[in-house]
């Protein structure tokens, strides 16, 4: 089977990461793949924030946990040591789609390199909060952006589960 199709069929969301940091060359390759996602009219509205600093990672985890309504100590990023935050410029009409395609590229690139991933939501709420606004200001991001999602990355602590069977009537041919 073609390697690209194999990656697309075998990638699964990881919910149990090892604490080991991923290799720098893997991270750079994954991020680069994200920057090549298709975007509406080629406007490249998304922005990727790569978080490898444990202190900031833990602050993001805590903010996300509060937004999700989970109890103390829960990690909605499942212990992943790297978080790639995808935001997109609000003024671009295709910003949600553009950012979603970036997240897809990030996850598929990670899978191709043996790095596990999962898409974590609540980025919109995170970057509407004082916490998110302060982070954007600290980074010098002045465009009005919307949080699209997080791509949590790391090495899987256990093998992935088998895929669920594809639903009936997924595709209609005309």
PDB file of N, CA and C in Angstrom, residues 27-73:
ATOM      1  N   UNK A  27      10.096  17.243  15.404  1.00  0.00           N
ATOM      2  CA  UNK A  27       9.215  18.382  15.665  1.00  0.00           C
ATOM      3  C   UNK A  27       9.266  19.377  14.507  1.00  0.00           C
ATOM      4  N   UNK A  28      10.456  19.696  14.048  1.00  0.00           N
ATOM      5  CA  UNK A  28      10.583  20.647  12.936  1.00  0.00           C
ATOM      6  C   UNK A  28       9.916  20.124  11.662  1.00  0.00           C
ATOM      7  N   UNK A  29      10.062  18.833  11.392  1.00  0.00           N
ATOM      8  CA  UNK A  29       9.445  18.244  10.194  1.00  0.00           C
ATOM      9  C   UNK A  29       7.915  18.267  10.305  1.00  0.00           C
ATOM     10  N   UNK A  30       7.395  17.984  11.488  1.00  0.00           N
ATOM     11  CA  UNK A  30       5.944  17.998  11.700  1.00  0.00           C
ATOM     12  C   UNK A  30       5.401  19.416  11.504  1.00  0.00           C
ATOM     13  N   UNK A  31       6.070  20.384  12.104  1.00  0.00           N
ATOM     14  CA  UNK A  31       5.634  21.780  11.974  1.00  0.00           C
ATOM     15  C   UNK A  31       5.699  22.236  10.521  1.00  0.00           C
ATOM     16  N   UNK A  32       6.770  21.884   9.833  1.00  0.00           N
ATOM     17  CA  UNK A  32       6.893  22.256   8.423  1.00  0.00           C
ATOM     18  C   UNK A  32       5.724  21.697   7.619  1.00  0.00           C
ATOM     19  N   UNK A  33       5.353  20.442   7.883  1.00  0.00           N
ATOM     20  CA  UNK A  33       4.213  19.839   7.176  1.00  0.00           C
ATOM     21  C   UNK A  33       2.940  20.636   7.435  1.00  0.00           C
ATOM     22  N   UNK A  34       2.785  21.132   8.662  1.00  0.00           N
ATOM     23  CA  UNK A  34       1.615  21.949   8.976  1.00  0.00           C
ATOM     24  C   UNK A  34       1.559  23.213   8.153  1.00  0.00           C
ATOM     25  N   UNK A  35       2.722  23.795   7.873  1.00  0.00           N
ATOM     26  CA  UNK A  35       2.756  25.046   7.102  1.00  0.00           C
ATOM     27  C   UNK A  35       2.438  24.833   5.623  1.00  0.00           C
ATOM     28  N   UNK A  36       2.397  23.574   5.193  1.00  0.00           N
ATOM     29  CA  UNK A  36       2.067  23.282   3.798  1.00  0.00           C
ATOM     30  C   UNK A  36       0.619  22.844   3.608  1.00  0.00           C
ATOM     31  N   UNK A  37      -0.200  22.994   4.635  1.00  0.00           N
ATOM     32  CA  UNK A  37      -1.620  22.667   4.501  1.00  0.00           C
ATOM     33  C   UNK A  37      -2.268  23.631   3.506  1.00  0.00           C
ATOM     34  N   UNK A  38      -3.257  23.129   2.813  1.00  0.00           N
ATOM     35  CA  UNK A  38      -4.014  23.990   1.910  1.00  0.00           C
ATOM     36  C   UNK A  38      -4.745  25.048   2.728  1.00  0.00           C
ATOM     37  N   UNK A  39      -4.813  26.255   2.185  1.00  0.00           N
ATOM     38  CA  UNK A  39      -5.566  27.332   2.831  1.00  0.00           C
ATOM     39  C   UNK A  39      -6.383  28.062   1.784  1.00  0.00           C
ATOM     40  N   UNK A  40      -7.532  28.577   2.205  1.00  0.00           N
ATOM     41  CA  UNK A  40      -8.408  29.304   1.293  1.00  0.00           C
ATOM     42  C   UNK A  40      -7.683  30.436   0.601  1.00  0.00           C
ATOM     43  N   UNK A  41      -7.733  30.435  -0.707  1.00  0.00           N
ATOM     44  CA  UNK A  41      -7.126  31.469  -1.544  1.00  0.00           C
ATOM     45  C   UNK A  41      -5.631  31.627  -1.280  1.00  0.00           C
ATOM     46  N   UNK A  42      -5.022  30.601  -0.680  1.00  0.00           N
ATOM     47  CA  UNK A  42      -3.587  30.638  -0.400  1.00  0.00           C
ATOM     48  C   UNK A  42      -3.186  31.699   0.616  1.00  0.00           C
ATOM     49  N   UNK A  43      -4.126  32.145   1.451  1.00  0.00           N
ATOM     50  CA  UNK A  43      -3.852  33.258   2.376  1.00  0.00           C
ATOM     51  C   UNK A  43      -3.043  32.852   3.606  1.00  0.00           C
ATOM     52  N   UNK A  44      -2.899  31.560   3.855  1.00  0.00           N
ATOM     53  CA  UNK A  44      -2.099  31.083   4.987  1.00  0.00           C
ATOM     54  C   UNK A  44      -2.491  31.796   6.280  1.00  0.00           C
ATOM     55  N   UNK A  45      -3.775  31.742   6.604  1.00  0.00           N
ATOM     56  CA  UNK A  45      -4.271  32.428   7.800  1.00  0.00           C
ATOM     57  C   UNK A  45      -3.816  31.805   9.127  1.00  0.00           C
ATOM     58  N   UNK A  46      -3.472  30.510   9.187  1.00  0.00           N
ATOM     59  CA  UNK A  46      -3.098  29.933  10.481  1.00  0.00           C
ATOM     60  C   UNK A  46      -1.741  30.381  11.019  1.00  0.00           C
ATOM     61  N   UNK A  47      -1.627  30.257  12.322  1.00  0.00           N
ATOM     62  CA  UNK A  47      -0.397  30.500  13.078  1.00  0.00           C
ATOM     63  C   UNK A  47      -0.214  29.275  13.967  1.00  0.00           C
ATOM     64  N   UNK A  48       1.004  28.774  14.072  1.00  0.00           N
ATOM     65  CA  UNK A  48       1.306  27.639  14.941  1.00  0.00           C
ATOM     66  C   UNK A  48       2.201  28.137  16.079  1.00  0.00           C
ATOM     67  N   UNK A  49       1.809  27.843  17.300  1.00  0.00           N
ATOM     68  CA  UNK A  49       2.642  28.122  18.466  1.00  0.00           C
ATOM     69  C   UNK A  49       3.135  26.776  18.975  1.00  0.00           C
ATOM     70  N   UNK A  50       4.436  26.560  18.937  1.00  0.00           N
ATOM     71  CA  UNK A  50       5.035  25.295  19.376  1.00  0.00           C
ATOM     72  C   UNK A  50       5.475  25.431  20.829  1.00  0.00           C
ATOM     73  N   UNK A  51       4.870  24.654  21.700  1.00  0.00           N
ATOM     74  CA  UNK A  51       5.156  24.722  23.132  1.00  0.00           C
ATOM     75  C   UNK A  51       5.908  23.464  23.561  1.00  0.00           C
ATOM     76  N   UNK A  52       7.176  23.658  23.928  1.00  0.00           N
ATOM     77  CA  UNK A  52       7.990  22.556  24.459  1.00  0.00           C
ATOM     78  C   UNK A  52       8.459  22.856  25.881  1.00  0.00           C
ATOM     79  N   UNK A  53       8.241  24.079  26.338  1.00  0.00           N
ATOM     80  CA  UNK A  53       8.609  24.481  27.693  1.00  0.00           C
ATOM     81  C   UNK A  53       7.609  23.859  28.678  1.00  0.00           C
ATOM     82  N   UNK A  54       8.097  23.033  29.596  1.00  0.00           N
ATOM     83  CA  UNK A  54       7.220  22.302  30.516  1.00  0.00           C
ATOM     84  C   UNK A  54       6.373  23.232  31.375  1.00  0.00           C
ATOM     85  N   UNK A  55       6.939  24.321  31.849  1.00  0.00           N
ATOM     86  CA  UNK A  55       6.181  25.247  32.694  1.00  0.00           C
ATOM     87  C   UNK A  55       4.984  25.822  31.922  1.00  0.00           C
ATOM     88  N   UNK A  56       5.215  26.307  30.707  1.00  0.00           N
ATOM     89  CA  UNK A  56       4.125  26.853  29.910  1.00  0.00           C
ATOM     90  C   UNK A  56       3.151  25.751  29.510  1.00  0.00           C
ATOM     91  N   UNK A  57       3.680  24.584  29.170  1.00  0.00           N
ATOM     92  CA  UNK A  57       2.821  23.446  28.822  1.00  0.00           C
ATOM     93  C   UNK A  57       1.850  23.163  29.971  1.00  0.00           C
ATOM     94  N   UNK A  58       2.364  23.145  31.186  1.00  0.00           N
ATOM     95  CA  UNK A  58       1.536  22.857  32.355  1.00  0.00           C
ATOM     96  C   UNK A  58       0.511  23.960  32.607  1.00  0.00           C
ATOM     97  N   UNK A  59       0.854  25.210  32.322  1.00  0.00           N
ATOM     98  CA  UNK A  59      -0.097  26.316  32.460  1.00  0.00           C
ATOM     99  C   UNK A  59      -1.228  26.173  31.437  1.00  0.00           C
ATOM    100  N   UNK A  60      -0.888  25.776  30.219  1.00  0.00           N
ATOM    101  CA  UNK A  60      -1.898  25.559  29.174  1.00  0.00           C
ATOM    102  C   UNK A  60      -2.805  24.401  29.567  1.00  0.00           C
ATOM    103  N   UNK A  61      -2.213  23.335  30.079  1.00  0.00           N
ATOM    104  CA  UNK A  61      -2.993  22.186  30.548  1.00  0.00           C
ATOM    105  C   UNK A  61      -4.008  22.642  31.598  1.00  0.00           C
ATOM    106  N   UNK A  62      -3.549  23.437  32.554  1.00  0.00           N
ATOM    107  CA  UNK A  62      -4.428  23.896  33.641  1.00  0.00           C
ATOM    108  C   UNK A  62      -5.557  24.768  33.100  1.00  0.00           C
ATOM    109  N   UNK A  63      -5.244  25.679  32.191  1.00  0.00           N
ATOM    110  CA  UNK A  63      -6.276  26.539  31.605  1.00  0.00           C
ATOM    111  C   UNK A  63      -7.292  25.690  30.838  1.00  0.00           C
ATOM    112  N   UNK A  64      -6.807  24.739  30.064  1.00  0.00           N
ATOM    113  CA  UNK A  64      -7.679  23.874  29.278  1.00  0.00           C
ATOM    114  C   UNK A  64      -8.543  23.007  30.200  1.00  0.00           C
ATOM    115  N   UNK A  65      -7.955  22.530  31.284  1.00  0.00           N
ATOM    116  CA  UNK A  65      -8.684  21.702  32.253  1.00  0.00           C
ATOM    117  C   UNK A  65      -9.849  22.488  32.858  1.00  0.00           C
ATOM    118  N   UNK A  66      -9.581  23.741  33.227  1.00  0.00           N
ATOM    119  CA  UNK A  66     -10.625  24.581  33.814  1.00  0.00           C
ATOM    120  C   UNK A  66     -11.759  24.817  32.815  1.00  0.00           C
ATOM    121  N   UNK A  67     -11.390  25.130  31.569  1.00  0.00           N
ATOM    122  CA  UNK A  67     -12.406  25.373  30.535  1.00  0.00           C
ATOM    123  C   UNK A  67     -13.256  24.121  30.323  1.00  0.00           C
ATOM    124  N   UNK A  68     -12.620  22.952  30.334  1.00  0.00           N
ATOM    125  CA  UNK A  68     -13.338  21.691  30.136  1.00  0.00           C
ATOM    126  C   UNK A  68     -14.141  21.234  31.334  1.00  0.00           C
ATOM    127  N   UNK A  69     -13.898  21.847  32.497  1.00  0.00           N
ATOM    128  CA  UNK A  69     -14.664  21.508  33.681  1.00  0.00           C
ATOM    129  C   UNK A  69     -14.204  20.245  34.403  1.00  0.00           C
ATOM    130  N   UNK A  70     -12.960  19.817  34.187  1.00  0.00           N
ATOM    131  CA  UNK A  70     -12.453  18.615  34.853  1.00  0.00           C
ATOM    132  C   UNK A  70     -11.880  18.955  36.223  1.00  0.00           C
ATOM    133  N   UNK A  71     -11.745  17.953  37.052  1.00  0.00           N
ATOM    134  CA  UNK A  71     -11.219  18.123  38.397  1.00  0.00           C
ATOM    135  C   UNK A  71      -9.717  18.334  38.423  1.00  0.00           C
ATOM    136  N   UNK A  72      -9.248  18.793  39.580  1.00  0.00           N
ATOM    137  CA  UNK A  72      -7.809  19.011  39.822  1.00  0.00           C
ATOM    138  C   UNK A  72      -7.005  17.783  39.421  1.00  0.00           C
ATOM    139  N   UNK A  73      -5.877  18.015  38.786  1.00  0.00           N
ATOM    140  CA  UNK A  73      -4.965  16.927  38.458  1.00  0.00           C
ATOM    141  C   UNK A  73      -5.220  16.251  37.124  1.00  0.00           C
TER     142      UNK A  73
END
